[in-house]
JSON list of C-alpha atoms in Angstrom, two decimals:
[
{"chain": "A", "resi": 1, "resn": "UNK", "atom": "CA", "xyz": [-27.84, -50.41, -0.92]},
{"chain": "A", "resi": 2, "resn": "UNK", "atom": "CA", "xyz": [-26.90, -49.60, -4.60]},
{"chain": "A", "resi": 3, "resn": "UNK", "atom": "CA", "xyz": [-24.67, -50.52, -7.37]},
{"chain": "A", "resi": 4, "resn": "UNK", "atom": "CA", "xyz": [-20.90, -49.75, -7.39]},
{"chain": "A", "resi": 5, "resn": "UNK", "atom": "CA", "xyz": [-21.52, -47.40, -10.28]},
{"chain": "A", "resi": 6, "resn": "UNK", "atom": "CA", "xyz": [-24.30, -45.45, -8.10]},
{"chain": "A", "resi": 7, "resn": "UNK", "atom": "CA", "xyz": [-21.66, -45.17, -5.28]},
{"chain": "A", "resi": 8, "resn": "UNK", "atom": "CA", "xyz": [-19.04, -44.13, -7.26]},
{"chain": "A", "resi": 9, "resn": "UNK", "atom": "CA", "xyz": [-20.71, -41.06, -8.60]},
{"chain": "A", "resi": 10, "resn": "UNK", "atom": "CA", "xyz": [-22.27, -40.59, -5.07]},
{"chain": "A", "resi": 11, "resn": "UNK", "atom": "CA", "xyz": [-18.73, -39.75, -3.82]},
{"chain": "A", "resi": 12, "resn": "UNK", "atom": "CA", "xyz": [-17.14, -37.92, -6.89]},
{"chain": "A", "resi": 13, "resn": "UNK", "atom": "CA", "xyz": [-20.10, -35.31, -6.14]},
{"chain": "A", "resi": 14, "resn": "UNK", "atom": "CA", "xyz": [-18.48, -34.67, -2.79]},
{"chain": "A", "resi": 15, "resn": "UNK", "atom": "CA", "xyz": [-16.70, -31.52, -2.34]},
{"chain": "A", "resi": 16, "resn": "UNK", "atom": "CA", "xyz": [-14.95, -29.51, 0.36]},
{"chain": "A", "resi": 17, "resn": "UNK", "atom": "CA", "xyz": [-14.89, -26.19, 0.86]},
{"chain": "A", "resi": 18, "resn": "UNK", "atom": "CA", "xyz": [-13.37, -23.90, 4.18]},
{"chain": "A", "resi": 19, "resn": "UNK", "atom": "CA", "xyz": [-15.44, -20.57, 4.89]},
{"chain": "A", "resi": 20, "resn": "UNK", "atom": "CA", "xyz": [-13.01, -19.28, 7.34]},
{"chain": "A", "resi": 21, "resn": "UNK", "atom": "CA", "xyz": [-11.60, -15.88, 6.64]},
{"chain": "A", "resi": 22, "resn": "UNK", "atom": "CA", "xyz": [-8.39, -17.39, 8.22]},
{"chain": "A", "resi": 23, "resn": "UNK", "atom": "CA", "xyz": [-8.04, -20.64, 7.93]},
{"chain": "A", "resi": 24, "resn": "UNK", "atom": "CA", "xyz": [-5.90, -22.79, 10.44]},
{"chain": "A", "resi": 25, "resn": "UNK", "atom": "CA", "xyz": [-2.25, -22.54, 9.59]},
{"chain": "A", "resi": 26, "resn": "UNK", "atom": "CA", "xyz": [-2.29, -26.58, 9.32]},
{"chain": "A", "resi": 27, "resn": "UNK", "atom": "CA", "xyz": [-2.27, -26.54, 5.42]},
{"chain": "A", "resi": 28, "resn": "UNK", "atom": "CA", "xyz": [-3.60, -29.81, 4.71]},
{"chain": "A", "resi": 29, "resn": "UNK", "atom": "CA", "xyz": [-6.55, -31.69, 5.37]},
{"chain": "A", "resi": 30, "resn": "UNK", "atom": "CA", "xyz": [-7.39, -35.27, 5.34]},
{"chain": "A", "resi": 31, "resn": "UNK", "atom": "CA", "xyz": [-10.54, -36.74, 4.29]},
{"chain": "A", "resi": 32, "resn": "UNK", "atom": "CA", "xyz": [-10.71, -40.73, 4.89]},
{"chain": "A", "resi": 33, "resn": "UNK", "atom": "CA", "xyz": [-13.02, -42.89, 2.62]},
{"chain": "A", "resi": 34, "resn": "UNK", "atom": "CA", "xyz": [-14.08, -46.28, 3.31]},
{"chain": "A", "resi": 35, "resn": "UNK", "atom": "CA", "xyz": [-16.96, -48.43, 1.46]},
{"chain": "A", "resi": 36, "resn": "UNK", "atom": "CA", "xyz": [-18.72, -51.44, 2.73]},
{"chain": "A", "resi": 37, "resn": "UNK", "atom": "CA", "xyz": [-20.98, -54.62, 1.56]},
{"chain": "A", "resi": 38, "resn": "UNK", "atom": "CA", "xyz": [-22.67, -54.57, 4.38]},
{"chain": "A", "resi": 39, "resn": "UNK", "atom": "CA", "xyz": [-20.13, -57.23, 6.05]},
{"chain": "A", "resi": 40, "resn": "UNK", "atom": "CA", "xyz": [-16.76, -56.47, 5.44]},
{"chain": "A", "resi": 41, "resn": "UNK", "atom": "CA", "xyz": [-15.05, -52.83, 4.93]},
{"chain": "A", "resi": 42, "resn": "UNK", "atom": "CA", "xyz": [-12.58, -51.61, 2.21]},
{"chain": "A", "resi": 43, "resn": "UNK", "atom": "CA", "xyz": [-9.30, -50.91, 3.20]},
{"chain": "A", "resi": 44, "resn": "UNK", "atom": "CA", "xyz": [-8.82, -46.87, 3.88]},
{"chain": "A", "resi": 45, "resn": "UNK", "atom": "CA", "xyz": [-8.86, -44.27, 1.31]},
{"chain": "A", "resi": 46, "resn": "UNK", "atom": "CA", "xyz": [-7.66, -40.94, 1.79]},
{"chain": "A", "resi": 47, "resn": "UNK", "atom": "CA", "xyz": [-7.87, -37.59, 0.14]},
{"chain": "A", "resi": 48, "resn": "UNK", "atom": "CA", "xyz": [-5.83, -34.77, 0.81]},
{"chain": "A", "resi": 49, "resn": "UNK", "atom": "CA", "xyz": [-6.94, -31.05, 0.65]},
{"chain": "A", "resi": 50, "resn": "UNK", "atom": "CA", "xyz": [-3.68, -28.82, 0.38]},
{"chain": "A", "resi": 51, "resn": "UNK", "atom": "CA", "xyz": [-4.95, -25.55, 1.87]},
{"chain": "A", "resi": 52, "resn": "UNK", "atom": "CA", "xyz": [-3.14, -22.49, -0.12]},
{"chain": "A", "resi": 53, "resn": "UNK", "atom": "CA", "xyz": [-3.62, -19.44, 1.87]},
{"chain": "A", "resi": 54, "resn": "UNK", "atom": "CA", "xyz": [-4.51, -16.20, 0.20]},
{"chain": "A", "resi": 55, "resn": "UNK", "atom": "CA", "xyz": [-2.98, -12.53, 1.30]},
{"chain": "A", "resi": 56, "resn": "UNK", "atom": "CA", "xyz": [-5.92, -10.99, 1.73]},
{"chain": "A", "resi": 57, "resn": "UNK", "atom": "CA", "xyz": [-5.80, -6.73, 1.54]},
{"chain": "A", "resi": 58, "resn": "UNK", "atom": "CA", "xyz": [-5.58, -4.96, 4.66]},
{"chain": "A", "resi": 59, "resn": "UNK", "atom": "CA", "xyz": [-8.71, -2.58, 5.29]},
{"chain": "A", "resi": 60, "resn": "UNK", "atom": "CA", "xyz": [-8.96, 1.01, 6.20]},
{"chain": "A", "resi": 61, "resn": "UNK", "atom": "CA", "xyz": [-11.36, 3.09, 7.66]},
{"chain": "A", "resi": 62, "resn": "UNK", "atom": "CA", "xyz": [-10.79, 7.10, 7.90]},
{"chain": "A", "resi": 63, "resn": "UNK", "atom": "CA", "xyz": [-13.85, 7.38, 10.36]},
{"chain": "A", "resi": 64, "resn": "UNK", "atom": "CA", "xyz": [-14.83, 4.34, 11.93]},
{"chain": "A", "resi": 65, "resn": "UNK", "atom": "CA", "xyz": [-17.33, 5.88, 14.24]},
{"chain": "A", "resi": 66, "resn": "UNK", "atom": "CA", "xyz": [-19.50, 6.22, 11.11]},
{"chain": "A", "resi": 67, "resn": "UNK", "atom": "CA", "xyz": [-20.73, 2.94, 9.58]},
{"chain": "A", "resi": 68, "resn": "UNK", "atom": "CA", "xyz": [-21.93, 4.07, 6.55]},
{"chain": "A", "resi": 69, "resn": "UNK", "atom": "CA", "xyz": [-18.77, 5.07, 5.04]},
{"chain": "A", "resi": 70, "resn": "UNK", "atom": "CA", "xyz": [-15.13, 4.12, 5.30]},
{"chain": "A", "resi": 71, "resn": "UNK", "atom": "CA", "xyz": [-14.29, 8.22, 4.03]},
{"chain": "A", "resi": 72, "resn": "UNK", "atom": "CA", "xyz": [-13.83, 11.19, 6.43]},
{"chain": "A", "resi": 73, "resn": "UNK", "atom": "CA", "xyz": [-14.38, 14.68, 5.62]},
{"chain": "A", "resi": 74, "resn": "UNK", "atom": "CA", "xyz": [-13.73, 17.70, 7.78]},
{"chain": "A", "resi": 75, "resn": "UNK", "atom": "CA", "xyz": [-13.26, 21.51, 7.35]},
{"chain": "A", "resi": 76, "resn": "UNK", "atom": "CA", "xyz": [-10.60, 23.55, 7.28]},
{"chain": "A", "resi": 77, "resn": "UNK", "atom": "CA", "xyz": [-11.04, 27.57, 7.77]},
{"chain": "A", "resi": 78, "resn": "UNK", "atom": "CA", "xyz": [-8.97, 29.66, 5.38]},
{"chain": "A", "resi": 79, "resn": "UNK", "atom": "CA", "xyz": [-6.04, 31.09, 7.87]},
{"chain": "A", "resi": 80, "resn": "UNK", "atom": "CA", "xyz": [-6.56, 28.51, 10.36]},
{"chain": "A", "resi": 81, "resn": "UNK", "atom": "CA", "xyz": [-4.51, 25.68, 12.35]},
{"chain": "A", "resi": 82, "resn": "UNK", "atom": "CA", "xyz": [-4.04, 22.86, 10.32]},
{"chain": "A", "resi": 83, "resn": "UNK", "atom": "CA", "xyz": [-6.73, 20.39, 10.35]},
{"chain": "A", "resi": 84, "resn": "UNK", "atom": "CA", "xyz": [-6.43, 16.12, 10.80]},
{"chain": "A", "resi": 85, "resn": "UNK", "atom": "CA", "xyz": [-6.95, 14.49, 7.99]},
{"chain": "A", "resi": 86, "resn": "UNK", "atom": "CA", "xyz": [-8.24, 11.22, 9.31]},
{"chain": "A", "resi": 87, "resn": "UNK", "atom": "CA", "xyz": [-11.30, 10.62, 12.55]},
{"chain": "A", "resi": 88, "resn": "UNK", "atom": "CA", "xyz": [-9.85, 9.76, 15.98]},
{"chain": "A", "resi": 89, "resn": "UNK", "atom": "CA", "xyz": [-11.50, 6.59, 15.18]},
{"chain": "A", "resi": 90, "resn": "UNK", "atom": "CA", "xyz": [-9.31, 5.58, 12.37]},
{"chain": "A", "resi": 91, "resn": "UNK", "atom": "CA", "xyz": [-9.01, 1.94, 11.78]},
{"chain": "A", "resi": 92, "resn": "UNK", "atom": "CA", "xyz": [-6.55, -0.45, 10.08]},
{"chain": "A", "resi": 93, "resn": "UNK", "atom": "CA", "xyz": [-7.22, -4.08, 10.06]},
{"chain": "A", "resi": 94, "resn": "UNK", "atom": "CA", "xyz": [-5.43, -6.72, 7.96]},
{"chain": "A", "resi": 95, "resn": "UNK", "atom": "CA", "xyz": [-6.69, -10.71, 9.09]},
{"chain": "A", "resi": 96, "resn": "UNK", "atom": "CA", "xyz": [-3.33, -11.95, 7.60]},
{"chain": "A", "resi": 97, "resn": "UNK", "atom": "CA", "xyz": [-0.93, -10.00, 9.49]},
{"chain": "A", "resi": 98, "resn": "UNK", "atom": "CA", "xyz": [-0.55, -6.77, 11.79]},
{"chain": "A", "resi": 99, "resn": "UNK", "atom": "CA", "xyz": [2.97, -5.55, 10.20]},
{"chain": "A", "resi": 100, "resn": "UNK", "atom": "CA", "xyz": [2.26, -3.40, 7.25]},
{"chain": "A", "resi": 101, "resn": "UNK", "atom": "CA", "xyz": [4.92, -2.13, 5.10]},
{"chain": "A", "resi": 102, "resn": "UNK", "atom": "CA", "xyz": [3.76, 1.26, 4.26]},
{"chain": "A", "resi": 103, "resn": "UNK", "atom": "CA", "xyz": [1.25, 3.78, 4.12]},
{"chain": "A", "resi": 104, "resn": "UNK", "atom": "CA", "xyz": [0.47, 6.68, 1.01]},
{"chain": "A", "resi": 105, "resn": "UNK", "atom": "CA", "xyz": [-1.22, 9.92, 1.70]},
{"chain": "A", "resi": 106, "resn": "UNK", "atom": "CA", "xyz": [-1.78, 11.66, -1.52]},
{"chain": "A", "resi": 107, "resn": "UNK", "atom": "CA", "xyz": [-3.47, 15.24, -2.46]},
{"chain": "A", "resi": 108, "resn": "UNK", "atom": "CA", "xyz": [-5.00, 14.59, -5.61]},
{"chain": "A", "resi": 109, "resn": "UNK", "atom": "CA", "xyz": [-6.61, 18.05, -5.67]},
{"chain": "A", "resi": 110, "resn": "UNK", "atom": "CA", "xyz": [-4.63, 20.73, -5.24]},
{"chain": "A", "resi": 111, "resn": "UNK", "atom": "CA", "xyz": [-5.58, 23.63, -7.22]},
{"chain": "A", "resi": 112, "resn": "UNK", "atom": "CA", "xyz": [-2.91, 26.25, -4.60]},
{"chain": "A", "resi": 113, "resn": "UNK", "atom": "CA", "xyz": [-0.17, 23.74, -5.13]},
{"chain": "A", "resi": 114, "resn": "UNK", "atom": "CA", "xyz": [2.10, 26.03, -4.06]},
{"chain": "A", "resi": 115, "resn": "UNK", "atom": "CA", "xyz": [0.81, 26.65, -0.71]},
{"chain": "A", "resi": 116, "resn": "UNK", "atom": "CA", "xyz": [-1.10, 22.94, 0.12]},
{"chain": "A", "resi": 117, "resn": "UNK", "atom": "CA", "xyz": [1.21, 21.08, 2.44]},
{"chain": "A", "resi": 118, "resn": "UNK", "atom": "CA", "xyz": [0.32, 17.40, 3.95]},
{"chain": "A", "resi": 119, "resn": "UNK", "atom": "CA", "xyz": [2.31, 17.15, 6.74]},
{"chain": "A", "resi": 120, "resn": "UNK", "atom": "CA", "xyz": [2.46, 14.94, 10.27]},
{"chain": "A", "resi": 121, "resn": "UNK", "atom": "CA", "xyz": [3.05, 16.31, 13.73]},
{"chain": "A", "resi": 122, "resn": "UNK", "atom": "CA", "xyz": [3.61, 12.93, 15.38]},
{"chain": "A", "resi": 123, "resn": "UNK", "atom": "CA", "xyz": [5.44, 9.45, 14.40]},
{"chain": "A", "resi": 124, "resn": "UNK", "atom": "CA", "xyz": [5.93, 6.56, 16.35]},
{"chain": "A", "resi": 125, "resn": "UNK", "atom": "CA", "xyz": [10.06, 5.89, 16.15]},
{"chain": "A", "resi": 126, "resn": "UNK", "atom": "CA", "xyz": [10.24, 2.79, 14.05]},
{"chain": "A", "resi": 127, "resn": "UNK", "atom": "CA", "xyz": [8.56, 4.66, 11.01]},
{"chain": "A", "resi": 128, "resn": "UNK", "atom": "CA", "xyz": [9.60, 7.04, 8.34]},
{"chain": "A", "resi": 129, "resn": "UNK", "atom": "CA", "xyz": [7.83, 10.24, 6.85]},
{"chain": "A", "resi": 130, "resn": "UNK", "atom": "CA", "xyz": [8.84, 10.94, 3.14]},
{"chain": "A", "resi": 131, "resn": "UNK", "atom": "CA", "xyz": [7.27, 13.87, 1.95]},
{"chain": "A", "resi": 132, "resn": "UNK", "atom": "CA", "xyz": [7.33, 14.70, -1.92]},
{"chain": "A", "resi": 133, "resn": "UNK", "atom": "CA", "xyz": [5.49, 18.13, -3.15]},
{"chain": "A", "resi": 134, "resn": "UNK", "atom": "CA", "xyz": [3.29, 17.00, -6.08]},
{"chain": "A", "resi": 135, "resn": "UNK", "atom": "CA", "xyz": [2.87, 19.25, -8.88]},
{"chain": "A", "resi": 136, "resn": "UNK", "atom": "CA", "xyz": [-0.28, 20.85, -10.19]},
{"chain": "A", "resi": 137, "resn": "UNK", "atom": "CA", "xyz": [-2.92, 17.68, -11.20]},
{"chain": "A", "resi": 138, "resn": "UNK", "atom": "CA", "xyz": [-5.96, 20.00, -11.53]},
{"chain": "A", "resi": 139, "resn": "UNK", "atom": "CA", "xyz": [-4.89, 22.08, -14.72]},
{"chain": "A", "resi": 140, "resn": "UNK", "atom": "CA", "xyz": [-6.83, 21.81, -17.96]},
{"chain": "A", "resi": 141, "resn": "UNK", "atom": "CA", "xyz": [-5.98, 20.50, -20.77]},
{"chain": "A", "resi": 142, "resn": "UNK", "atom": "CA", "xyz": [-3.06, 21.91, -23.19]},
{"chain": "A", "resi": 143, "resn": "UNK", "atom": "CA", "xyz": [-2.18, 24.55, -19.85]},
{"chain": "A", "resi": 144, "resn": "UNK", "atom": "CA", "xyz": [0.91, 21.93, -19.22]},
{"chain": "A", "resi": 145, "resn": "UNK", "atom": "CA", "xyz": [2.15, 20.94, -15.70]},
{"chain": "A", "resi": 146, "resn": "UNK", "atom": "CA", "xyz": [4.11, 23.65, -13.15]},
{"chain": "A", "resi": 147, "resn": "UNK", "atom": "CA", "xyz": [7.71, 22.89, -12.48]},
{"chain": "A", "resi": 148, "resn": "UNK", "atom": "CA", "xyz": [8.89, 21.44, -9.40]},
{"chain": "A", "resi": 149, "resn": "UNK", "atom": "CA", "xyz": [11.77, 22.65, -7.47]},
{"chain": "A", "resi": 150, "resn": "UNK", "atom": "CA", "xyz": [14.13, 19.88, -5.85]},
{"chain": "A", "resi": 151, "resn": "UNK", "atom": "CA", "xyz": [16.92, 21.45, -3.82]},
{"chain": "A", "resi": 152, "resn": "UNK", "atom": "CA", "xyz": [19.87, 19.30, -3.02]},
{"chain": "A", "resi": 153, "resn": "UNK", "atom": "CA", "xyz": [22.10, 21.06, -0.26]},
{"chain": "A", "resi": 154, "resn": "UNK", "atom": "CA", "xyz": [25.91, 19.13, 0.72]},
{"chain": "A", "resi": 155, "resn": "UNK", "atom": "CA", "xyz": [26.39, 20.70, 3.99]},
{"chain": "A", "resi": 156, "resn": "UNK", "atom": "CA", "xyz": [29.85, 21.93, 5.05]},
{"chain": "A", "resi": 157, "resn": "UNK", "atom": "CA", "xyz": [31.16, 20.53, 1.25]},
{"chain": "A", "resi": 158, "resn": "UNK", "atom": "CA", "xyz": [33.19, 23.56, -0.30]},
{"chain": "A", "resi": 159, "resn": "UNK", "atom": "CA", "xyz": [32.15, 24.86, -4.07]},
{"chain": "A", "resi": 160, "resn": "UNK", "atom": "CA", "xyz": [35.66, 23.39, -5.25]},
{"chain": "A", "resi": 161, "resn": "UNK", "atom": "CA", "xyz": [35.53, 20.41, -4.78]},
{"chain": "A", "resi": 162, "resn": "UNK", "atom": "CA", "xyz": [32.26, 19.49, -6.94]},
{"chain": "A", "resi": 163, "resn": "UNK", "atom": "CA", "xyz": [33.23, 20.47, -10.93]},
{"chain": "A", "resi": 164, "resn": "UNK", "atom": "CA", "xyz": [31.00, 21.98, -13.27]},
{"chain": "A", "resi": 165, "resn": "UNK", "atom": "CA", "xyz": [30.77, 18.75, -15.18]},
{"chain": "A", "resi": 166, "resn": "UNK", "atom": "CA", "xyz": [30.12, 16.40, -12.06]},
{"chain": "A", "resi": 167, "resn": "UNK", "atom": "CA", "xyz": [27.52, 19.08, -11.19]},
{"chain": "A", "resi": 168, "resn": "UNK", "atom": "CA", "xyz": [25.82, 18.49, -14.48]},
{"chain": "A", "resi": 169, "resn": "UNK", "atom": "CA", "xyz": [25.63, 15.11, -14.43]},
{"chain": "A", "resi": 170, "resn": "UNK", "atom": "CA", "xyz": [23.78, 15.03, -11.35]},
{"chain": "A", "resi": 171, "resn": "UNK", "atom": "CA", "xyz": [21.35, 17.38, -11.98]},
{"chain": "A", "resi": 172, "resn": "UNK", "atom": "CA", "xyz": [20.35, 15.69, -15.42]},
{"chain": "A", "resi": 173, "resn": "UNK", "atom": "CA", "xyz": [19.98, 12.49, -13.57]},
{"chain": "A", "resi": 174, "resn": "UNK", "atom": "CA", "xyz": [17.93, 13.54, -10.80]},
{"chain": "A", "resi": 175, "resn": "UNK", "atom": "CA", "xyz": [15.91, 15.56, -13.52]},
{"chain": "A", "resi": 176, "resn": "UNK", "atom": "CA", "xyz": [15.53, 11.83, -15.26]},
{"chain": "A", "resi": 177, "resn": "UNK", "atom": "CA", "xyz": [14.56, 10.23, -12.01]},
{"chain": "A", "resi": 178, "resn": "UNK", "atom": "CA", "xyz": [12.26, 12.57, -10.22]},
{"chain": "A", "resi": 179, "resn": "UNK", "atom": "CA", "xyz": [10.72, 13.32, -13.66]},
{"chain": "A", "resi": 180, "resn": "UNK", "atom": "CA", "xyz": [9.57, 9.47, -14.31]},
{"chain": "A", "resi": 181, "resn": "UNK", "atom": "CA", "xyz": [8.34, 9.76, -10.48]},
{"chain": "A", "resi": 182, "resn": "UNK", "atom": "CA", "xyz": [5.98, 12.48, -10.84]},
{"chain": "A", "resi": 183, "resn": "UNK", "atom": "CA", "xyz": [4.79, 11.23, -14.04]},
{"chain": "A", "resi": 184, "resn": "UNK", "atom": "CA", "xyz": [6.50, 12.75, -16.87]},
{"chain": "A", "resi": 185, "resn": "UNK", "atom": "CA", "xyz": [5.91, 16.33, -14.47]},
{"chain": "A", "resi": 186, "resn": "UNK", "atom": "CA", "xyz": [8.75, 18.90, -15.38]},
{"chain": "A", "resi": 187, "resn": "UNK", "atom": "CA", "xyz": [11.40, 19.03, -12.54]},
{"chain": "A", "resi": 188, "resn": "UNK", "atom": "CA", "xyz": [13.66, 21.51, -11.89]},
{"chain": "A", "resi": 189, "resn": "UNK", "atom": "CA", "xyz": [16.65, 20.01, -9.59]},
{"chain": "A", "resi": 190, "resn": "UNK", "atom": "CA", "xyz": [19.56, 23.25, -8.05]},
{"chain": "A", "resi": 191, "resn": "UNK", "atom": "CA", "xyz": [22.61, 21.64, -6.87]},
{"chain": "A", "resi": 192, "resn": "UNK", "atom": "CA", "xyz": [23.56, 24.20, -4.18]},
{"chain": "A", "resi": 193, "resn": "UNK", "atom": "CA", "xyz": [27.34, 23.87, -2.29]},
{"chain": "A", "resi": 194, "resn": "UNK", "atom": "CA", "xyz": [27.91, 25.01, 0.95]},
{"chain": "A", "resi": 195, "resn": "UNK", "atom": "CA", "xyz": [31.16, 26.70, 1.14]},
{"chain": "A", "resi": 196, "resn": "UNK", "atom": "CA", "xyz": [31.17, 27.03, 4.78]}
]
């Protein structure tokens, strides 16, 4: 037995909490209180616990045959084949949901720019491979950034009917665009017409 006050802040110290990584998709709870004298019961009390689900980040792991690290690293011999950058082991897992939406692969050192090329040899049909050259990130400081090259080519569209103005236009804008892309980089962008 105690005093109404002593029951009262017995139950304003009780708390709920869920530990599941994914919680049911029922988004409510219901908690039902009910106090007695010892003869007769109070009418029913309820609290409700709104559960507000969290998108938790999707997890990757390059090499999943090794526990101590979610990396991979693998060598490549100057003049040979072309060389996987991830483990056969690779693993993706995301508790919310298995549709992702897309995937970046990005060479952040690349001191032969010119001659460094991520590519993929296999795709399953529902997804898309953009590829975008990346310019020089590894020179010092003051040395500037090297130009990339952007060539746009309308196939089977004769010289004639594009103008020199029209021409102009789109280069400068795909200049503006692929600049801000690439960071403030300095883009080159030829506009080249097939005539045949």
């Amino acid at each position: 037995p105690g005093t109404t006050d002593e029951f009262s802040a017995a139950l304003q110290a009780v708390s709920y909490v869920n530990a599941a990584d994914l919680p049911s998709n029922i988004t409510f709870r219901l908690i039902d209180v009910v106090v007695s004298d010892g003869i007769f019961n109070s009418s029913l009390a309820q609290s409700t616990i709104n559960i507000i689900m969290v998108n938790d980040a999707p997890i990757i792991d390059l090499n999943a045959d090794d526990e101590t690290t979610s990396d991979y690293a693998v060598e490549f011999t100057e003049g040979g084949a072309p060389v996987n950058v991830t483990h056969a082991s690779l693993d993706i897992y995301d508790e919310d949901n298995p549709i992702l939406q897309n995937a970046t692969v990005l060479l952040v050192s690349a001191p032969d720019y010119e001659d460094e090329i991520l590519d993929i040899t296999s795709l399953p049909a529902d997804l898309t491979f953009t590829y975008v050259h990346v310019v020089n990130q590894d020179r010092g400081f003051g040395e500037g950034k090297a130009s990339s090259i952007g060539v746009f080519e309308f196939n089977g569209v004769q010289s004639s009917l594009f103008g020199q103005d029209q021409v102009e236009i789109f280069q400068n804008t795909s200049v503006d665009l692929l600049s801000a892309a690439l960071g403030g980089a300095s883009v080159t962008v030829l506009v080249q017409n097939q005539t045949t």
